[in-house]
Amino acid sequence: MKLSVINPNTTRSMTETIASAARGVAAVGTEITPQTSEMGPVSIEGYYDEALAVPGLLQQLSRAEGQGAEAAIIACFDDTGLDAARAMAGIPVLGICQSALALASFIAQRYSIITTMERSRIPIEDLVRRYGHAERCKARAADIPVLSLEDPNSNARDRLRSEIATSILEDRAEAIILGCAGMAELAASLQAEFGLPVIDGVAAAVKQAEALTTLGLATSKGGVYAPPVAKPYHGLLEPFAPEQIQNA
Amino acid sequence: MKLSVINPNTTRSMTETIASAARGVAAVGTEITPQTSEMGPVSIEGYYDEALAVPGLLQQLSRAEGQGAEAAIIACFDDTGLDAARAMAGIPVLGICQSALALASFIAQRYSIITTMERSRIPIEDLVRRYGHAERCKARAADIPVLSLEDPNSNARDRLRSEIATSILEDRAEAIILGCAGMAELAASLQAEFGLPVIDGVAAAVKQAEALTTLGLATSKGGVYAPPVAKPYHGLLEPFAPEQIQNA
Amino acid sequence: MKLSVINPNTTRSMTETIASAARGVAAVGTEITPQTSEMGPVSIEGYYDEALAVPGLLQQLSRAEGQGAEAAIIACFDDTGLDAARAMAGIPVLGICQSALALASFIAQRYSIITTMERSRIPIEDLVRRYGHAERCKARAADIPVLSLEDPNSNARDRLRSEIATSILEDRAEAIILGCAGMAELAASLQAEFGLPVIDGVAAAVKQAEALTTLGLATSKGGVYAPPVAKPYHGLLEPFAPEQIQNA
Amino acid sequence: MKLSVINPNTTRSMTETIASAARGVAAVGTEITPQTSEMGPVSIEGYYDEALAVPGLLQQLSRAEGQGAEAAIIACFDDTGLDAARAMAGIPVLGICQSALALASFIAQRYSIITTMERSRIPIEDLVRRYGHAERCKARAADIPVLSLEDPNSNARDRLRSEIATSILEDRAEAIILGCAGMAELAASLQAEFGLPVIDGVAAAVKQAEALTTLGLATSKGGVYAPPVAKPYHGLLEPFAPEQIQNA
Amino acid sequence: MKLSVINPNTTRSMTETIASAARGVAAVGTEITPQTSEMGPVSIEGYYDEALAVPGLLQQLSRAEGQGAEAAIIACFDDTGLDAARAMAGIPVLGICQSALALASFIAQRYSIITTMERSRIPIEDLVRRYGHAERCKARAADIPVLSLEDPNSNARDRLRSEIATSILEDRAEAIILGCAGMAELAASLQAEFGLPVIDGVAAAVKQAEALTTLGLATSKGGVYAPPVAKPYHGLLEPFAPEQIQNA
Amino acid sequence: MKLSVINPNTTRSMTETIASAARGVAAVGTEITPQTSEMGPVSIEGYYDEALAVPGLLQQLSRAEGQGAEAAIIACFDDTGLDAARAMAGIPVLGICQSALALASFIAQRYSIITTMERSRIPIEDLVRRYGHAERCKARAADIPVLSLEDPNSNARDRLRSEIATSILEDRAEAIILGCAGMAELAASLQAEFGLPVIDGVAAAVKQAEALTTLGLATSKGGVYAPPVAKPYHGLLEPFAPEQIQNA
């Protein structure tokens, strides 16, 4: 299976982190195709960045589908543009937040998400509620910029560790979900350090994409995810008109 | 007060309908400034159109703020891009769905939204739940394309009427909310015809914008709506980088 | 528009505070008519006072409607008797808690109410839930008697300030709602002091009353707020029989 | 034990129905003391009647407590004034809606309340939600005036039967709760006729009152039900000032 | 009335504690028949013990019904096997958690359950939510093994006391529910010590059983609690086949 | 990976249906080990059967773990004994209801479960709520006995088809979940017939088990799923004492 893993921000080094996490768990026969958005913010921190990251990710998704991808993953923890992506694409599309929450609920009854900044925490709380996990899952912010995760001189990892420790103590978390795609490579070492399951959403989404594909399940097109109605788009976004998006 | 009313689709005739509804209820001293998006879909029907309408509306909003608007309204019933808009702007921003629901809750305990298409209905149900009205409000679709509302030869208004009648009978609706900005001009005649309150979101939002401005209340910048972090944006959307958006 | 602002307790000095807050935000053309209940408690602190304040406020409301008021506000933060008032009156009736919550939801995603006493806090929590804000709003008590707010020698304002500071820190409140009509005059100075929106329910309700009136919206009489059935009332409350209440 | 059963409307014939239902299930040693409100509406149909029934029932409750009652029941299905009563009285106070719902949840997972009029149905739905039964219990209105239950020539009982049949079919109700104190005497015959449990709230409340008294449990006075603060009341309701209510 | 009180663990000394609590509150005419499970765990601490306690309690329940019991109580706070028991038996079956919660809601608006171990606390939180009390009730664990409650040399009672004190302070609990049948005998002394209502579930369930029996109410057999379908059971549990269980 | 698929009823022909569905979707390298309960009911229809199926499934699960299984599936749609199984086992344990719901939420926003009998429907509704899908998922019963699914002369499949058609029409279901392990083989043909995704829980659980194993995630043992406390068990179930269960 050809699986597109889309980084919806434009930072290629983060795409590499994500691709590596995806490849590390892919089944035999799953080919990971990493893609980086070509338009929009260098990192997604809050509602504004998130909204402006959507066209770029839809563009990548459309290309991926055109090039034969059988499923796609949006590798940002706020599940950027997930509903629009599901409506646009014929292939299944997974979000890393939704995927991670599903796995957490199979192995624990109380789990916490550790994300980067407060302005990302509240949108994640909304996702947690929408996805039906509000009674079991808390979201915490380690108060670190997204790109600091890539900076070996920052104290980002220490702050992440400290927030995990707090969530175990105060939330009685039985499992931890890493709330940023940029944390993907840390799951194994944190799991070893804290002695409880630590879930990376990128890896979780890879397995869910494989699951859907194997089972012959794709996004239902009979309701809210029906394909966009053909219509003109104007201005800068004219190439995104439904009938034209694959060539955008 | 200078109040920007932004139509997030690119259809100018719909902007006129909206502007007329806004002017009809504006207080003395409120100057309505209608704006039409210059980029994106000609109408918003479902998640895909909605996502692609956001850059265009943010562009208009930024311009409005730069030109002295004291508050802004996003005139599409799915409250397109509302959170991103509130984070970006220093002035208060109102959604017409959220505004209409607030007024409905002051005059009725059971109310129904009549929107256009099924693919718009479910996103509206999500808004209804997020805004806290799920126990009192139902959403129904009249199964009509948005732009058919402007076509005197379509049966759109009859289908709308028929769905209102059903919601009174089956949902025991005590008030009706018109679930599309394009229906704004119909509120008064439908209220007269059905003998119960009929709420247009555009008008509702104008009054809420005036309320906030009079009371000296603006979007709180101390939490999830903090201004976007300054950072580069790439590609087609480079002009939307936080420090540059006013000139986009 | 003639707008009746009813203080449902019998303390006239508090009515003046309320009237002043209302006048300070009223639109040109809105005439504020303050009214003080003539029967019942001198302040409303908990369920018992609240229940006994209702006849007096209904009496004032009926008189107001008889004298041409076009809308009315019940100026006590527990929205005393609001449902009965809406059923009785033909004009729209606003509660200050419900009005303040609506405005808060337009400018923040996490907000806290600071009220007076613990016995008022839990009824307010119930309102917050009923009105659909439970996931975004917390209620706190500053542990001060209502009438101490009028006593310059009390430490009431200091305790209020201290509780606001705590709610910013612990609830991550992005906006504050003043949970007692007697605090109306403090909104502006607290907003300046704490640097985040501070909402007074009296002012909020004035703007909502103006909104409904301008839009031609009144309480729906087709359901739960249908006019009371004509029937005899006995004893002390005989004058409140539905057909007689205007003369009570 | 001396158990006060208070009819909060002024219709003595209904008090007799209620008293008879209470006596029919009282334990040996429980002395039922029926009381009829002396002030307020002849029947309670909707929010307005309900609010105006509260002073009369508090007056009766205070007298009952003064005369040695060890517990009290408010015999109206909208649990009129229940919170105020619990705050005022030192003895436990039961509502018939809350009592009936508790028993229903012990013997069924889906149950329906059949009440009189639509304007009573929605307040009951609110109680069902507040008491935590919303996921299991539906409320229906048979569209009959309260006092028609006492009129042998009305078709009230047929309409009640018809609505029970509908709730079994459409709600898959496993048990029925009679949603008006005036229906108390019908429980046994309806249970026989429909072959499923039919619960009368008056009887339910008698047993809950006996339970609390036997177990030495009374309303907690350490929180929201703390005794009313001593303070003056003015006008017609002056005798209801907290320190004076027993003599009202 | 003959009332079976079933201890679903095999520890007879705990049965005696339970029987004594039941007898202490039983009405004249209620004969308490204590029964101890003959198969399964010596104490119930978490999901595994709970599941394995069910066959033994169903066996006792079936015998009790065969011997003329008119109602039964399952005396373990996680309401072990309650739904299966209600489906199997023709007589009403009460759980002590559900019974205690019902009484608490009649006398307080905020109440806390103090149970033994963390692994019991989360299942109790689930019951609290299922029974509709999540907004009013918190669960806490005193971190004590169940059988330590019977050991005079353990510090179990001190830890229980300490957790009650914390719940009053931090949860603002107005009433306390003892979250283990083995705590039954402590209710009176703790109520005296802390000056607020302390509820024992065994006593609560006795009164609810009496209530149902007096009112002629039994488990509805028309829905989810319909009698088990006759069918073969195999292996060790063959005697539990629906048609044979009374002789198991 | 060695994956144990446990049929918690004793009907071997149903185990074969389940095993076949599991093998049809297993990854290369996944060895499906079907197991049939040796004690308990021949089919699980309602709470009583469900409770009595738990010891048999725990016995099989313990054996599977002893024989090197790396994960296990409980192949009954009411997720029989899932929490006890997770507490007992060191390996991950999947329920087919929970697994199917997770996949459905990735491809649709409205989905319906079609199960066998009404007495199974309500427990499934409880699972749907517990797992957080109540706002998106409805449960329906086709009113067919479980074992009739294996009888080519029954009309079971027609009734199933008819209920699917109804759920598409009335619930606006975008995807269908088969609510009984015995329906596993029908997913593909029903998906083709109805033209929307049809999800079999057995297949879904196989992929989730593979996901957890690949990712190195197992049930968290730090909270509610901590291993059972070592203690004696008595009577028929003595072999299930925590330290002995592997040899039961």
mmCIF file of N, CA and C in Angstrom, chain C residues 47 118 122 125 129, chain E residues 109-110 135 172 174:
data_model
loop_
_atom_site.group_PDB
_atom_site.id
_atom_site.type_symbol
_atom_site.label_atom_id
_atom_site.label_comp_id
_atom_site.label_asym_id
_atom_site.label_seq_id
_atom_site.Cartn_x
_atom_site.Cartn_y
_atom_site.Cartn_z
ATOM 1 N N TYR C 47 -31.494 30.083 47.548
ATOM 2 C CA TYR C 47 -32.774 29.650 46.996
ATOM 3 C C TYR C 47 -33.993 30.260 47.672
ATOM 4 N N GLU C 118 -21.224 31.241 48.642
ATOM 5 C CA GLU C 118 -21.300 29.844 48.222
ATOM 6 C C GLU C 118 -22.740 29.432 47.910
ATOM 7 N N ILE C 122 -23.707 27.690 43.677
ATOM 8 C CA ILE C 122 -24.211 26.440 43.105
ATOM 9 C C ILE C 122 -25.441 26.678 42.227
ATOM 10 N N GLU C 125 -24.004 27.781 39.050
ATOM 11 C CA GLU C 125 -23.471 26.644 38.290
ATOM 12 C C GLU C 125 -24.578 25.918 37.535
ATOM 13 N N ARG C 129 -24.882 25.499 33.433
ATOM 14 C CA ARG C 129 -25.116 24.224 32.747
ATOM 15 C C ARG C 129 -26.355 24.298 31.861
ATOM 16 N N GLN E 109 -26.516 18.730 47.293
ATOM 17 C CA GLN E 109 -26.258 18.939 45.864
ATOM 18 C C GLN E 109 -24.823 18.611 45.473
ATOM 19 N N ARG E 110 -23.953 18.473 46.444
ATOM 20 C CA ARG E 110 -22.581 18.050 46.176
ATOM 21 C C ARG E 110 -22.260 16.954 47.182
ATOM 22 N N GLU E 135 -22.370 15.180 37.689
ATOM 23 C CA GLU E 135 -22.182 16.618 37.908
ATOM 24 C C GLU E 135 -22.233 17.002 39.388
ATOM 25 N N ARG E 172 -16.013 20.439 48.429
ATOM 26 C CA ARG E 172 -17.133 21.112 49.089
ATOM 27 C C ARG E 172 -18.311 20.143 49.253
ATOM 28 N N GLU E 174 -21.236 18.181 50.624
ATOM 29 C CA GLU E 174 -22.257 18.469 51.641
ATOM 30 C C GLU E 174 -22.723 17.182 52.327
#
